[in-house]
Amino acid sequence: MENKILGLHHITAIAGMAKKNLDFYTKVLGLRLLKKTVNFDDPGTYHFYFGDEKGSAGTILTFFPYEGARRGSAGTGMATNIAYAVPDGSFDFWLDRFEKHNVIYNKPSEKFGEKYLTFLDPDGLKLELVIPKYQDNRKPWETDGVKAAVATKGFHGVTLTVQNKEKTAQVLTDIFGYELQEKSGNRYRYTTDAVDTANIIDLTELPNEARGVGGAGTNHHIAFRVKDEEVLMGFHGKIAVLGYNITNKIDRNYFYSLYFREPGGVLFEIATDNPGFGIDEPWDKLGSSLLLPPQYEPRRAEIEAVLPKVD
Ligand code: ZN
C-alpha cells in the first residue's frame, strides 16, 4: 500500500460568511475545528479545517469563506456531493437536529444498498450522511451535542459530476489505482482497496448539464492522500509524463501538495500525511488561535485587522 493513493485526504469548498460556516460545521455537524488559518494565496481570507480529533486524512473538510461571496452553482466539472459515514441508527438523531437548526434536507433514500440523507450547509453546499455497508471503525470526534453513537466518522466518499466520464475514470483507474465497483443508471462507483474508508469516488455522467460555476456553496477541489513526499513525487512523474499540467510540490504547512485539473474539469490535489496538524499547536488546542504560516507572521496585525470576527 505504501506507494498508492490512500483514498481521500481532504475536500475544500467555498463558503460565504465565516462565522456561519464555522458555527454550522462545529456546532450543528459536530466536527472539530482543526485549524484556523488563512488562505496562503490570499491571506485576507480565512482557511478553516474541520475533521476528527487529529485531523486524520479522509476526515478533513476545509473552507475558504468570503464574506458576501456570490453563490456559485454546482454543475459538471465539479465535486457535487460530499458524503460522511455515520453509524447505523443515527438518522433519527440527524433528522431531528436538522429540523431544530433549520437545515434543508431530503428524506432518507438508498443507493448501492446504502441508506443516505442529503442536506445543505448554510451556503447551499450539498452534503450527505451515509450508513455504509461496511464496518467503519474510525473513532469520531464527539461534542456535547453530537455524541459518538451518532457522530460522523469521516468521509464515505465524494461524487464528481462530469459531462463524459471516460477520461476522468481513466485517471482514477490507471493513475490512482481505483476500480469500477458498481454502476446504477448514470452513477459509476469507483473504489480503491488500498484503504478501508474514504475510498469511494462516484462519477455521475450528465452530458447535457452546464458547467459548474465557482462561488459560495460549491466545491473548490478534492485531495487524494499519499503517505509521504517520496510517493507524492512519484505521482508527479506519472502524471506529468501523461501530459497533464501539474504543479511543483507546494508546502501547505500541514501537508505537501500537487495540483492538476483532471480531464472532466475537477481540480485534483494529492496531499501527504506528513507533517500533520500537530506541527504548530498542541493537540488539545487545535483551532483555538489564528495560525499563520511563517511568511505571513510579520504581517499578523494587519491580517487580523481585515479578517472577520468569528468568536
Ligand atoms: Zn487542498
Short mmCIF file of C-alpha atoms and ligand atoms in Angstrom, two decimals:
data_model
loop_
_atom_site.label_atom_id
_atom_site.label_comp_id
_atom_site.label_asym_id
_atom_site.label_seq_id
_atom_site.Cartn_x
_atom_site.Cartn_y
_atom_site.Cartn_z
CA MET A 1 0.00 0.00 0.00
CA GLU A 2 2.95 2.33 0.59
CA ASN A 3 3.19 3.88 -2.84
CA LYS A 4 -0.53 4.01 -3.50
CA ILE A 5 -3.23 6.64 -3.36
CA LEU A 6 -4.84 6.06 0.06
CA GLY A 7 -8.33 7.36 -0.64
CA LEU A 8 -9.32 10.93 0.10
CA HIS A 9 -7.11 13.30 2.08
CA HIS A 10 -9.31 16.40 2.24
CA ILE A 11 -12.04 18.25 0.38
CA THR A 12 -12.10 22.03 0.02
CA ALA A 13 -15.11 24.22 -0.69
CA ILE A 14 -16.05 27.88 -0.79
CA ALA A 15 -18.30 29.49 1.79
CA GLY A 16 -19.92 32.85 2.43
CA MET A 17 -19.90 34.34 5.91
CA ALA A 18 -17.07 32.86 8.02
CA LYS A 19 -18.94 32.77 11.31
CA LYS A 20 -21.94 30.98 9.83
CA ASN A 21 -19.64 28.41 8.27
CA LEU A 22 -17.72 27.85 11.50
CA ASP A 23 -20.87 27.55 13.59
CA PHE A 24 -22.54 25.11 11.23
CA TYR A 25 -19.67 22.66 10.96
CA THR A 26 -18.62 22.72 14.61
CA LYS A 27 -21.97 23.18 16.37
CA VAL A 28 -24.57 21.60 14.10
CA LEU A 29 -22.49 18.90 12.41
CA GLY A 30 -20.19 18.40 15.40
CA LEU A 31 -16.83 18.41 13.62
CA ARG A 32 -13.65 19.53 15.30
CA LEU A 33 -12.17 22.84 14.20
CA LEU A 34 -8.65 21.62 13.44
CA LYS A 35 -7.11 24.79 12.23
CA LYS A 36 -7.99 28.42 11.88
CA THR A 37 -5.54 29.82 9.39
CA VAL A 38 -5.60 31.95 6.23
CA ASN A 39 -5.71 31.17 2.54
CA PHE A 40 -1.97 31.02 1.79
CA ASP A 41 -2.63 32.57 -1.63
CA ASP A 42 -4.90 35.30 -0.20
CA PRO A 43 -4.10 35.94 3.49
CA GLY A 44 -7.04 38.35 3.96
CA THR A 45 -9.32 35.29 3.84
CA TYR A 46 -9.64 32.53 6.41
CA HIS A 47 -8.95 28.91 5.74
CA PHE A 48 -10.87 26.67 8.15
CA TYR A 49 -10.11 22.98 8.55
CA PHE A 50 -12.68 20.66 10.14
CA GLY A 51 -12.24 16.98 10.93
CA ASP A 52 -11.72 14.38 13.63
CA GLU A 53 -9.57 14.66 16.75
CA LYS A 54 -6.20 14.59 14.98
CA GLY A 55 -7.22 15.74 11.53
CA SER A 56 -6.86 12.27 10.07
CA ALA A 57 -6.76 12.11 6.30
CA GLY A 58 -10.18 11.18 4.98
CA THR A 59 -11.98 13.30 7.59
CA ILE A 60 -10.80 16.79 6.63
CA LEU A 61 -13.21 19.29 5.12
CA THR A 62 -11.81 22.77 4.55
CA PHE A 63 -13.34 26.11 3.55
CA PHE A 64 -12.34 29.45 2.15
CA PRO A 65 -15.10 31.73 3.49
CA TYR A 66 -15.62 35.03 1.69
CA GLU A 67 -18.00 37.44 3.42
CA GLY A 68 -20.73 38.40 0.98
CA ALA A 69 -19.49 35.94 -1.65
CA ARG A 70 -21.82 35.32 -4.53
CA ARG A 71 -23.31 31.84 -4.54
CA GLY A 72 -21.86 29.50 -7.11
CA SER A 73 -23.85 26.85 -8.87
CA ALA A 74 -22.98 23.18 -8.85
CA GLY A 75 -22.58 21.59 -12.26
CA THR A 76 -20.27 19.49 -14.36
CA GLY A 77 -16.54 19.61 -13.77
CA MET A 78 -17.13 19.73 -10.03
CA ALA A 79 -17.40 17.64 -6.93
CA THR A 80 -21.13 17.95 -6.30
CA ASN A 81 -21.77 15.87 -3.21
CA ILE A 82 -19.68 15.17 -0.12
CA ALA A 83 -20.68 12.09 1.86
CA TYR A 84 -19.90 11.34 5.51
CA ALA A 85 -20.19 7.90 7.06
CA VAL A 86 -22.42 7.78 10.17
CA PRO A 87 -23.41 4.93 12.49
CA ASP A 88 -26.40 2.72 11.78
CA GLY A 89 -29.45 4.04 13.59
CA SER A 90 -28.29 7.67 13.67
CA PHE A 91 -30.70 9.13 11.10
CA ASP A 92 -33.46 9.88 13.63
CA PHE A 93 -30.99 11.98 15.60
CA TRP A 94 -29.85 13.84 12.49
CA LEU A 95 -33.36 14.43 11.15
CA ASP A 96 -34.34 15.91 14.49
CA ARG A 97 -31.18 18.02 14.60
CA PHE A 98 -31.70 19.32 11.07
CA GLU A 99 -35.27 20.29 11.96
CA LYS A 100 -34.12 22.15 15.07
CA HIS A 101 -31.39 24.05 13.24
CA ASN A 102 -33.42 24.82 10.12
CA VAL A 103 -31.13 22.75 7.91
CA ILE A 104 -32.56 21.93 4.50
CA TYR A 105 -32.65 18.17 3.93
CA ASN A 106 -34.28 15.45 1.88
CA LYS A 107 -35.99 12.41 3.24
CA PRO A 108 -33.61 9.43 3.50
CA SER A 109 -33.20 7.28 0.44
CA GLU A 110 -30.95 4.46 -0.72
CA LYS A 111 -28.29 3.90 -3.38
CA PHE A 112 -25.91 0.99 -3.92
CA GLY A 113 -27.63 -0.70 -0.97
CA GLU A 114 -26.74 2.08 1.47
CA LYS A 115 -29.14 4.47 3.19
CA TYR A 116 -28.32 8.15 2.80
CA LEU A 117 -29.64 11.50 3.93
CA THR A 118 -28.91 14.58 1.83
CA PHE A 119 -28.68 18.05 3.37
CA LEU A 120 -27.35 21.51 2.58
CA ASP A 121 -24.95 23.68 4.52
CA PRO A 122 -25.82 27.40 5.05
CA ASP A 123 -24.35 28.29 1.64
CA GLY A 124 -26.15 25.51 -0.21
CA LEU A 125 -23.24 23.06 -0.38
CA LYS A 126 -24.65 19.57 -0.81
CA LEU A 127 -23.64 17.01 1.77
CA GLU A 128 -24.82 13.56 2.65
CA LEU A 129 -24.83 11.22 5.62
CA VAL A 130 -24.46 7.58 4.65
CA ILE A 131 -24.84 4.38 6.63
CA PRO A 132 -22.15 2.30 4.98
CA LYS A 133 -22.45 -1.38 4.11
CA TYR A 134 -19.00 -1.97 5.54
CA GLN A 135 -17.82 -1.69 9.13
CA ASP A 136 -16.39 1.80 9.75
CA ASN A 137 -14.20 1.64 12.84
CA ARG A 138 -12.95 5.20 12.77
CA LYS A 139 -13.28 6.98 16.09
CA PRO A 140 -15.47 10.06 15.69
CA TRP A 141 -14.95 13.46 17.26
CA GLU A 142 -17.51 13.96 19.98
CA THR A 143 -19.18 17.17 21.14
CA ASP A 144 -21.81 17.93 23.79
CA GLY A 145 -24.48 17.98 21.12
CA VAL A 146 -23.21 15.15 18.91
CA LYS A 147 -22.12 12.04 20.78
CA ALA A 148 -20.05 9.19 19.34
CA ALA A 149 -23.07 6.93 18.82
CA VAL A 150 -24.37 9.28 16.11
CA ALA A 151 -21.35 11.35 15.06
CA THR A 152 -19.80 11.48 11.60
CA LYS A 153 -16.78 9.21 11.23
CA GLY A 154 -15.16 10.97 8.29
CA PHE A 155 -15.74 10.77 4.58
CA HIS A 156 -17.64 7.96 2.97
CA GLY A 157 -16.86 9.34 -0.48
CA VAL A 158 -17.41 12.14 -2.93
CA THR A 159 -19.43 12.49 -6.15
CA LEU A 160 -17.88 14.15 -9.19
CA THR A 161 -20.26 15.29 -11.90
CA VAL A 162 -18.82 15.26 -15.40
CA GLN A 163 -20.16 15.54 -18.95
CA ASN A 164 -18.22 12.49 -20.06
CA LYS A 165 -16.86 10.10 -17.50
CA GLU A 166 -14.36 8.23 -19.64
CA LYS A 167 -11.20 10.27 -19.15
CA THR A 168 -11.91 11.06 -15.52
CA ALA A 169 -12.39 7.36 -14.92
CA GLN A 170 -9.05 6.68 -16.60
CA VAL A 171 -7.27 8.97 -14.15
CA LEU A 172 -8.92 7.13 -11.26
CA THR A 173 -8.16 3.65 -12.57
CA ASP A 174 -4.90 3.99 -14.48
CA ILE A 175 -3.12 6.51 -12.27
CA PHE A 176 -4.80 6.31 -8.87
CA GLY A 177 -5.50 2.57 -8.67
CA TYR A 178 -9.30 2.76 -8.29
CA GLU A 179 -11.62 0.16 -9.83
CA LEU A 180 -15.19 0.36 -11.04
CA GLN A 181 -17.18 -1.42 -8.37
CA GLU A 182 -20.83 -0.76 -9.21
CA LYS A 183 -22.98 1.12 -11.67
CA SER A 184 -26.54 2.38 -11.35
CA GLY A 185 -28.02 4.50 -14.13
CA ASN A 186 -25.55 7.27 -14.83
CA ARG A 187 -23.73 6.82 -11.50
CA TYR A 188 -20.48 4.84 -11.50
CA ARG A 189 -18.86 3.89 -8.22
CA TYR A 190 -15.07 3.62 -8.09
CA THR A 191 -13.23 2.36 -5.05
CA THR A 192 -9.67 1.61 -4.03
CA ASP A 193 -8.76 -1.33 -1.82
CA ALA A 194 -5.65 0.49 -0.58
CA VAL A 195 -7.69 1.71 2.42
CA ASP A 196 -10.96 0.68 4.09
CA THR A 197 -12.64 4.08 4.42
CA ALA A 198 -12.93 7.35 2.45
CA ASN A 199 -12.16 5.21 -0.58
CA ILE A 200 -15.20 5.89 -2.78
CA ILE A 201 -15.44 8.18 -5.79
CA ASP A 202 -18.78 8.24 -7.60
CA LEU A 203 -18.80 9.63 -11.12
CA THR A 204 -22.14 10.97 -12.29
CA GLU A 205 -22.28 11.44 -16.02
CA LEU A 206 -24.54 14.26 -17.26
CA PRO A 207 -23.68 15.02 -20.90
CA ASN A 208 -26.04 17.99 -21.24
CA GLU A 209 -25.56 19.57 -17.85
CA ALA A 210 -23.96 23.04 -17.64
CA ARG A 211 -20.51 23.54 -16.18
CA GLY A 212 -20.47 24.39 -12.51
CA VAL A 213 -19.76 27.98 -11.55
CA GLY A 214 -17.49 28.53 -8.57
CA GLY A 215 -18.75 30.57 -5.62
CA ALA A 216 -20.12 30.13 -2.12
CA GLY A 217 -21.65 26.70 -1.64
CA THR A 218 -19.54 24.95 -4.26
CA ASN A 219 -16.57 22.66 -4.15
CA HIS A 220 -13.13 24.02 -4.95
CA HIS A 221 -11.04 20.85 -5.17
CA ILE A 222 -10.64 17.37 -3.77
CA ALA A 223 -7.36 15.99 -2.45
CA PHE A 224 -6.20 12.40 -2.56
CA ARG A 225 -3.96 11.03 0.15
CA VAL A 226 -0.42 9.67 -0.08
CA LYS A 227 1.90 8.60 2.71
CA ASP A 228 4.78 11.00 2.18
CA GLU A 229 6.66 13.26 -0.19
CA GLU A 230 8.51 10.45 -1.89
CA VAL A 231 5.23 8.87 -3.00
CA LEU A 232 3.91 12.34 -3.87
CA MET A 233 6.79 12.97 -6.25
CA GLY A 234 6.37 9.50 -7.72
CA PHE A 235 2.87 10.57 -8.76
CA HIS A 236 4.25 13.85 -10.09
CA GLY A 237 6.34 11.89 -12.56
CA LYS A 238 3.50 9.56 -13.57
CA ILE A 239 1.06 12.43 -14.14
CA ALA A 240 3.47 14.82 -15.88
CA VAL A 241 4.50 12.15 -18.38
CA LEU A 242 0.86 11.83 -19.47
CA GLY A 243 0.88 15.49 -20.47
CA TYR A 244 -1.07 16.94 -17.54
CA ASN A 245 -0.11 20.37 -16.34
CA ILE A 246 0.81 19.52 -12.75
CA THR A 247 2.23 21.96 -10.21
CA ASN A 248 5.51 21.53 -8.42
CA LYS A 249 5.42 20.40 -4.82
CA ILE A 250 3.74 23.08 -2.66
CA ASP A 251 4.25 23.37 1.10
CA ARG A 252 0.80 23.74 2.73
CA ASN A 253 2.30 23.78 6.22
CA TYR A 254 0.23 20.75 7.34
CA PHE A 255 0.93 18.66 4.22
CA TYR A 256 2.73 18.83 0.89
CA SER A 257 0.66 19.06 -2.27
CA LEU A 258 0.50 18.78 -6.03
CA TYR A 259 -2.42 20.02 -8.13
CA PHE A 260 -3.67 19.21 -11.60
CA ARG A 261 -7.01 19.51 -13.36
CA GLU A 262 -8.42 16.17 -14.45
CA PRO A 263 -9.94 16.00 -17.95
CA GLY A 264 -13.52 16.26 -16.67
CA GLY A 265 -12.70 19.67 -15.15
CA VAL A 266 -12.34 18.86 -11.44
CA LEU A 267 -9.28 20.25 -9.69
CA PHE A 268 -7.40 17.33 -8.14
CA GLU A 269 -4.79 17.64 -5.43
CA ILE A 270 -2.54 14.95 -3.99
CA ALA A 271 -1.53 15.60 -0.37
CA THR A 272 0.78 13.90 2.12
CA ASP A 273 0.08 12.61 5.62
CA ASN A 274 3.14 14.46 6.88
CA PRO A 275 3.70 16.67 8.79
CA GLY A 276 0.07 16.88 10.02
CA PHE A 277 -1.92 19.28 12.18
CA GLY A 278 0.17 18.98 15.33
CA ILE A 279 3.03 20.92 13.77
CA ASP A 280 2.13 24.35 15.16
CA GLU A 281 -0.34 23.75 18.03
CA PRO A 282 -0.69 21.25 20.88
CA TRP A 283 -3.24 18.54 20.02
CA ASP A 284 -5.65 19.66 22.75
CA LYS A 285 -5.61 23.25 21.48
CA LEU A 286 -6.15 22.69 17.75
CA GLY A 287 -8.10 25.51 16.14
CA SER A 288 -8.04 27.73 19.22
CA SER A 289 -5.99 30.57 17.77
CA LEU A 290 -5.25 32.09 14.38
CA LEU A 291 -2.27 30.27 12.90
CA LEU A 292 -0.23 31.90 10.18
CA PRO A 293 2.46 30.30 8.04
CA PRO A 294 5.93 31.76 8.69
CA GLN A 295 5.84 34.04 5.63
CA TYR A 296 2.78 35.91 7.00
CA GLU A 297 3.71 36.04 10.68
CA PRO A 298 5.34 39.50 10.31
CA ARG A 299 2.01 40.80 8.94
CA ARG A 300 -0.14 39.32 11.72
CA ALA A 301 -1.61 42.63 12.99
CA GLU A 302 -2.61 43.72 9.53
CA ILE A 303 -4.12 40.32 8.69
CA GLU A 304 -6.06 40.08 11.95
CA ALA A 305 -7.50 43.53 11.30
CA VAL A 306 -9.05 42.54 7.98
CA LEU A 307 -10.32 39.06 8.93
CA PRO A 308 -13.96 38.96 10.04
CA LYS A 309 -14.73 38.28 13.70
CA VAL A 310 -15.89 34.72 14.29
CA ASP A 311 -15.85 34.25 18.07
ZN ZN B 1 -6.41 21.28 -0.77
#
